[in-house]
């Protein structure tokens, strides 16, 4: 059964390019992004991994650990790392899980047989420090992912954990937020001392509370 938002992120032990890990222990108290790749030595995956390596400081700043998974064995991953470094002009700085038994792929439902019955699709899971699933995304193999969008979602998730707001379409960190519909008008001034504006009774904006 597919994982849904709020479900426990399944734990597993696995061999990675940075050694053997217990997934939950490896996450510790951080947020996590687990993302799957159809296959080693493929062009789109190569650009994705290089892109994430270059964005490592953006993930670190947000207390997010990133980990990739592909069903190929560890020796293949190690060979691929040097290609990624060479072609993407970077240095790989996060682990890739070797999943030849498809253990992780099975736990996270990453194989979609009508797309491909052998290889994983491009799944993304954002996992909170409570080890619950906060976001799921599934991309086709032919479409490389947009990693700034994952940072944007992390910014929104980390904001809305602590403040009674939601973030509107195309929101970026620093922009106005929507006051949660559960907040009564009478409580707005106390909860949002930076001010608010009401467009409709259900559509109220406030400056981003944590900026
Ligand atoms: C790629 O990563 O380039 C890729 C993988 C599987 C199918 C198509 C593209």
mmCIF file of C-alpha atoms and ligand atoms in Angstrom:
data_model
loop_
_atom_site.group_PDB
_atom_site.id
_atom_site.type_symbol
_atom_site.label_atom_id
_atom_site.label_comp_id
_atom_site.label_asym_id
_atom_site.label_seq_id
_atom_site.Cartn_x
_atom_site.Cartn_y
_atom_site.Cartn_z
ATOM 1 C CA UNK A 1 0.000 0.000 0.000
ATOM 2 C CA UNK A 2 1.342 3.416 -0.935
ATOM 3 C CA UNK A 3 2.598 5.667 1.836
ATOM 4 C CA UNK A 4 0.398 8.629 2.660
ATOM 5 C CA UNK A 5 1.025 11.932 4.402
ATOM 6 C CA UNK A 6 1.308 11.408 8.153
ATOM 7 C CA UNK A 7 2.320 7.742 7.841
ATOM 8 C CA UNK A 8 5.450 6.535 9.636
ATOM 9 C CA UNK A 9 8.458 6.577 7.298
ATOM 10 C CA UNK A 10 9.504 2.896 7.192
ATOM 11 C CA UNK A 11 12.890 2.161 8.723
ATOM 12 C CA UNK A 12 15.489 -0.027 7.010
ATOM 13 C CA UNK A 13 19.164 -0.939 7.104
ATOM 14 C CA UNK A 14 21.099 -0.486 3.903
ATOM 15 C CA UNK A 15 24.486 -0.267 2.341
ATOM 16 C CA UNK A 16 25.251 3.209 1.008
ATOM 17 C CA UNK A 17 28.155 4.946 -0.683
ATOM 18 C CA UNK A 18 28.989 6.357 2.777
ATOM 19 C CA UNK A 19 28.736 3.032 4.653
ATOM 20 C CA UNK A 20 25.999 0.933 6.218
ATOM 21 C CA UNK A 21 23.137 2.843 7.819
ATOM 22 C CA UNK A 22 20.035 2.339 9.910
ATOM 23 C CA UNK A 23 17.806 4.913 8.211
ATOM 24 C CA UNK A 24 16.108 6.324 11.328
ATOM 25 C CA UNK A 25 19.381 6.526 13.228
ATOM 26 C CA UNK A 26 21.017 8.212 10.263
ATOM 27 C CA UNK A 27 18.212 10.797 10.166
ATOM 28 C CA UNK A 28 18.549 11.507 13.886
ATOM 29 C CA UNK A 29 16.600 14.662 14.691
ATOM 30 C CA UNK A 30 16.951 16.103 11.169
ATOM 31 C CA UNK A 31 14.412 16.461 8.425
ATOM 32 C CA UNK A 32 15.052 14.068 5.536
ATOM 33 C CA UNK A 33 14.610 13.815 1.788
ATOM 34 C CA UNK A 34 14.686 10.322 0.313
ATOM 35 C CA UNK A 35 14.595 10.267 -3.485
ATOM 36 C CA UNK A 36 14.814 7.366 -5.909
ATOM 37 C CA UNK A 37 16.548 6.931 -9.252
ATOM 38 C CA UNK A 38 15.615 4.458 -11.964
ATOM 39 C CA UNK A 39 19.155 3.309 -12.657
ATOM 40 C CA UNK A 40 22.863 4.141 -12.361
ATOM 41 C CA UNK A 41 24.739 5.672 -15.306
ATOM 42 C CA UNK A 42 21.657 7.367 -16.726
ATOM 43 C CA UNK A 43 21.737 10.961 -17.905
ATOM 44 C CA UNK A 44 18.849 12.582 -16.033
ATOM 45 C CA UNK A 45 19.817 10.950 -12.714
ATOM 46 C CA UNK A 46 23.399 12.090 -13.181
ATOM 47 C CA UNK A 47 22.282 15.722 -13.485
ATOM 48 C CA UNK A 48 19.933 15.371 -10.498
ATOM 49 C CA UNK A 49 22.605 14.009 -8.164
ATOM 50 C CA UNK A 50 25.118 16.658 -9.237
ATOM 51 C CA UNK A 51 22.505 19.368 -8.707
ATOM 52 C CA UNK A 52 21.708 18.170 -5.185
ATOM 53 C CA UNK A 53 25.422 17.950 -4.318
ATOM 54 C CA UNK A 54 25.807 21.608 -5.317
ATOM 55 C CA UNK A 55 22.801 22.553 -3.152
ATOM 56 C CA UNK A 56 24.092 20.761 -0.025
ATOM 57 C CA UNK A 57 24.540 23.994 1.958
ATOM 58 C CA UNK A 58 20.887 24.936 1.238
ATOM 59 C CA UNK A 59 19.747 21.629 2.738
ATOM 60 C CA UNK A 60 22.202 21.878 5.670
ATOM 61 C CA UNK A 61 20.923 25.366 6.507
ATOM 62 C CA UNK A 62 17.439 23.910 6.891
ATOM 63 C CA UNK A 63 18.610 20.896 8.928
ATOM 64 C CA UNK A 64 17.700 18.516 6.087
ATOM 65 C CA UNK A 65 19.643 15.335 5.314
ATOM 66 C CA UNK A 66 19.374 14.135 1.716
ATOM 67 C CA UNK A 67 19.760 10.535 0.585
ATOM 68 C CA UNK A 68 19.258 8.915 -2.821
ATOM 69 C CA UNK A 69 18.406 5.307 -3.656
ATOM 70 C CA UNK A 70 18.884 3.221 -6.760
ATOM 71 C CA UNK A 71 18.410 -0.515 -7.230
ATOM 72 C CA UNK A 72 21.913 -1.027 -8.603
ATOM 73 C CA UNK A 73 24.632 -2.537 -6.371
ATOM 74 C CA UNK A 74 27.184 -0.562 -4.359
ATOM 75 C CA UNK A 75 30.117 -1.236 -6.731
ATOM 76 C CA UNK A 76 28.098 0.292 -9.554
ATOM 77 C CA UNK A 77 27.256 3.350 -7.402
ATOM 78 C CA UNK A 78 30.941 3.924 -6.636
ATOM 79 C CA UNK A 79 31.789 3.836 -10.344
ATOM 80 C CA UNK A 80 28.959 6.252 -11.061
ATOM 81 C CA UNK A 81 30.092 8.746 -8.375
ATOM 82 C CA UNK A 82 33.227 9.626 -10.299
ATOM 83 C CA UNK A 83 31.187 10.206 -13.460
ATOM 84 C CA UNK A 84 28.839 12.505 -11.518
ATOM 85 C CA UNK A 85 31.759 14.460 -10.091
ATOM 86 C CA UNK A 86 33.410 14.730 -13.485
ATOM 87 C CA UNK A 87 30.406 15.629 -15.627
ATOM 88 C CA UNK A 88 28.549 17.839 -13.138
ATOM 89 C CA UNK A 89 31.666 19.630 -11.924
ATOM 90 C CA UNK A 90 30.992 18.815 -8.285
ATOM 91 C CA UNK A 91 31.968 16.505 -5.443
ATOM 92 C CA UNK A 92 29.274 14.077 -4.271
ATOM 93 C CA UNK A 93 28.583 14.845 -0.611
ATOM 94 C CA UNK A 94 25.566 12.742 0.379
ATOM 95 C CA UNK A 95 24.904 8.982 0.333
ATOM 96 C CA UNK A 96 23.313 6.817 -2.353
ATOM 97 C CA UNK A 97 21.642 3.649 -1.083
ATOM 98 C CA UNK A 98 22.331 0.408 -2.949
ATOM 99 C CA UNK A 99 19.039 -1.468 -3.110
ATOM 100 C CA UNK A 100 19.635 -4.544 -5.297
ATOM 101 C CA UNK A 101 17.083 -6.578 -3.288
ATOM 102 C CA UNK A 102 14.532 -3.760 -3.788
ATOM 103 C CA UNK A 103 13.925 -3.580 -0.031
ATOM 104 C CA UNK A 104 13.680 0.214 0.136
ATOM 105 C CA UNK A 105 11.866 0.328 -3.208
ATOM 106 C CA UNK A 106 9.260 -2.069 -1.796
ATOM 107 C CA UNK A 107 8.821 -0.316 1.561
ATOM 108 C CA UNK A 108 8.325 3.046 -0.155
ATOM 109 C CA UNK A 109 6.369 1.687 -3.154
ATOM 110 C CA UNK A 110 8.867 3.106 -5.625
ATOM 111 C CA UNK A 111 8.313 0.531 -8.368
ATOM 112 C CA UNK A 112 5.280 1.309 -10.487
ATOM 113 C CA UNK A 113 4.869 -1.728 -12.739
ATOM 114 C CA UNK A 114 2.840 0.061 -15.393
ATOM 115 C CA UNK A 115 5.697 2.543 -15.808
ATOM 116 C CA UNK A 116 8.521 -0.002 -15.457
ATOM 117 C CA UNK A 117 8.347 -3.311 -13.605
ATOM 118 C CA UNK A 118 12.076 -3.420 -12.737
ATOM 119 C CA UNK A 119 13.310 0.059 -11.936
ATOM 120 C CA UNK A 120 12.088 2.655 -9.480
ATOM 121 C CA UNK A 121 10.289 5.747 -10.686
ATOM 122 C CA UNK A 122 11.479 9.163 -9.486
ATOM 123 C CA UNK A 123 9.880 9.228 -6.037
ATOM 124 C CA UNK A 124 10.478 11.921 -3.443
ATOM 125 C CA UNK A 125 9.631 11.689 0.248
ATOM 126 C CA UNK A 126 10.093 14.512 2.722
ATOM 127 C CA UNK A 127 10.293 13.109 6.242
ATOM 128 C CA UNK A 128 9.906 15.191 9.402
ATOM 129 C CA UNK A 129 12.015 14.940 12.570
ATOM 130 C CA UNK A 130 9.089 12.889 13.961
ATOM 131 C CA UNK A 131 9.815 10.307 11.180
ATOM 132 C CA UNK A 132 6.432 10.933 9.559
ATOM 133 C CA UNK A 133 5.915 11.423 5.842
ATOM 134 C CA UNK A 134 5.334 15.128 5.090
ATOM 135 C CA UNK A 135 5.368 15.085 1.269
ATOM 136 C CA UNK A 136 5.251 12.506 -1.502
ATOM 137 C CA UNK A 137 5.943 13.216 -5.173
ATOM 138 C CA UNK A 138 6.221 10.858 -8.121
ATOM 139 C CA UNK A 139 7.855 11.928 -11.363
ATOM 140 C CA UNK A 140 8.222 9.959 -14.573
ATOM 141 C CA UNK A 141 11.695 8.663 -15.413
ATOM 142 C CA UNK A 142 11.987 11.114 -18.299
ATOM 143 C CA UNK A 143 11.537 14.242 -16.129
ATOM 144 C CA UNK A 144 14.309 15.524 -13.869
ATOM 145 C CA UNK A 145 13.121 16.974 -10.585
ATOM 146 C CA UNK A 146 13.017 20.632 -9.519
ATOM 147 C CA UNK A 147 15.065 20.750 -6.307
ATOM 148 C CA UNK A 148 14.438 24.431 -5.490
ATOM 149 C CA UNK A 149 10.775 23.385 -5.226
ATOM 150 C CA UNK A 150 11.746 20.897 -2.494
ATOM 151 C CA UNK A 151 13.526 23.688 -0.584
ATOM 152 C CA UNK A 152 10.395 25.814 -0.972
ATOM 153 C CA UNK A 153 8.235 23.028 0.479
ATOM 154 C CA UNK A 154 10.680 22.533 3.363
ATOM 155 C CA UNK A 155 10.523 26.280 4.119
ATOM 156 C CA UNK A 156 6.731 26.095 4.141
ATOM 157 C CA UNK A 157 6.636 22.938 6.285
ATOM 158 C CA UNK A 158 9.090 24.330 8.825
ATOM 159 C CA UNK A 159 7.144 27.590 9.012
ATOM 160 C CA UNK A 160 3.696 26.040 9.368
ATOM 161 C CA UNK A 161 4.837 23.651 12.107
ATOM 162 C CA UNK A 162 5.397 26.660 14.384
ATOM 163 C CA UNK A 163 2.882 29.262 13.188
ATOM 164 C CA UNK A 164 -0.831 29.130 12.411
ATOM 165 C CA UNK A 165 -0.368 29.992 8.746
ATOM 166 C CA UNK A 166 -0.442 28.322 5.340
ATOM 167 C CA UNK A 167 1.510 29.429 2.264
ATOM 168 C CA UNK A 168 -0.199 30.529 -0.966
ATOM 169 C CA UNK A 169 0.475 29.451 -4.554
ATOM 170 C CA UNK A 170 4.061 29.989 -5.667
ATOM 171 C CA UNK A 171 4.972 31.346 -2.224
ATOM 172 C CA UNK A 172 8.654 31.929 -1.565
ATOM 173 C CA UNK A 173 10.373 32.326 1.780
ATOM 174 C CA UNK A 174 9.888 35.921 2.992
ATOM 175 C CA UNK A 175 6.539 36.544 1.275
ATOM 176 C CA UNK A 176 3.166 37.077 2.925
ATOM 177 C CA UNK A 177 1.377 34.034 4.323
ATOM 178 C CA UNK A 178 -2.253 33.058 4.705
ATOM 179 C CA UNK A 179 -3.707 33.019 8.193
ATOM 180 C CA UNK A 180 -5.037 29.562 8.968
ATOM 181 C CA UNK A 181 -8.839 29.387 8.580
ATOM 182 C CA UNK A 182 -8.981 27.844 12.075
ATOM 183 C CA UNK A 183 -7.808 31.144 13.631
ATOM 184 C CA UNK A 184 -10.714 33.297 14.823
ATOM 185 C CA UNK A 185 -10.689 36.988 13.793
ATOM 186 C CA UNK A 186 -10.602 37.990 17.436
ATOM 187 C CA UNK A 187 -7.292 36.152 17.931
ATOM 188 C CA UNK A 188 -5.565 37.616 14.860
ATOM 189 C CA UNK A 189 -4.000 40.741 16.449
ATOM 190 C CA UNK A 190 -2.418 38.732 19.263
ATOM 191 C CA UNK A 191 -1.157 35.905 17.031
ATOM 192 C CA UNK A 192 0.001 38.152 14.172
ATOM 193 C CA UNK A 193 1.401 41.378 15.674
ATOM 194 C CA UNK A 194 2.947 42.358 12.313
ATOM 195 C CA UNK A 195 -0.578 42.990 11.026
ATOM 196 C CA UNK A 196 -3.062 41.389 8.687
ATOM 197 C CA UNK A 197 -5.281 42.187 5.737
ATOM 198 C CA UNK A 198 -8.593 40.544 5.000
ATOM 199 C CA UNK A 199 -9.569 40.022 1.342
ATOM 200 C CA UNK A 200 -12.487 37.698 2.150
ATOM 201 C CA UNK A 201 -13.449 36.303 5.549
ATOM 202 C CA UNK A 202 -11.628 33.086 4.572
ATOM 203 C CA UNK A 203 -8.664 34.794 2.849
ATOM 204 C CA UNK A 204 -6.522 36.726 5.312
ATOM 205 C CA UNK A 205 -2.845 37.564 4.825
ATOM 206 C CA UNK A 206 -0.081 38.381 7.269
ATOM 207 C CA UNK A 207 3.634 39.073 6.835
ATOM 208 C CA UNK A 208 5.696 35.907 7.322
ATOM 209 C CA UNK A 209 5.743 35.494 11.114
ATOM 210 C CA UNK A 210 9.273 34.106 11.466
ATOM 211 C CA UNK A 211 11.078 36.778 9.403
HETATM 212 C C1 LIG B 1 17.732 9.001 -16.815
HETATM 213 O O1 LIG B 1 17.969 9.121 -15.623
HETATM 214 O O2 LIG B 1 18.318 9.645 -17.654
HETATM 215 C C2 LIG B 1 16.648 8.041 -17.266
HETATM 216 C C3 LIG B 1 16.422 6.888 -16.575
HETATM 217 C C4 LIG B 1 15.454 6.015 -17.014
HETATM 218 C C5 LIG B 1 14.725 6.330 -18.155
HETATM 219 C C6 LIG B 1 14.947 7.521 -18.846
HETATM 220 C C7 LIG B 1 15.928 8.400 -18.397
#
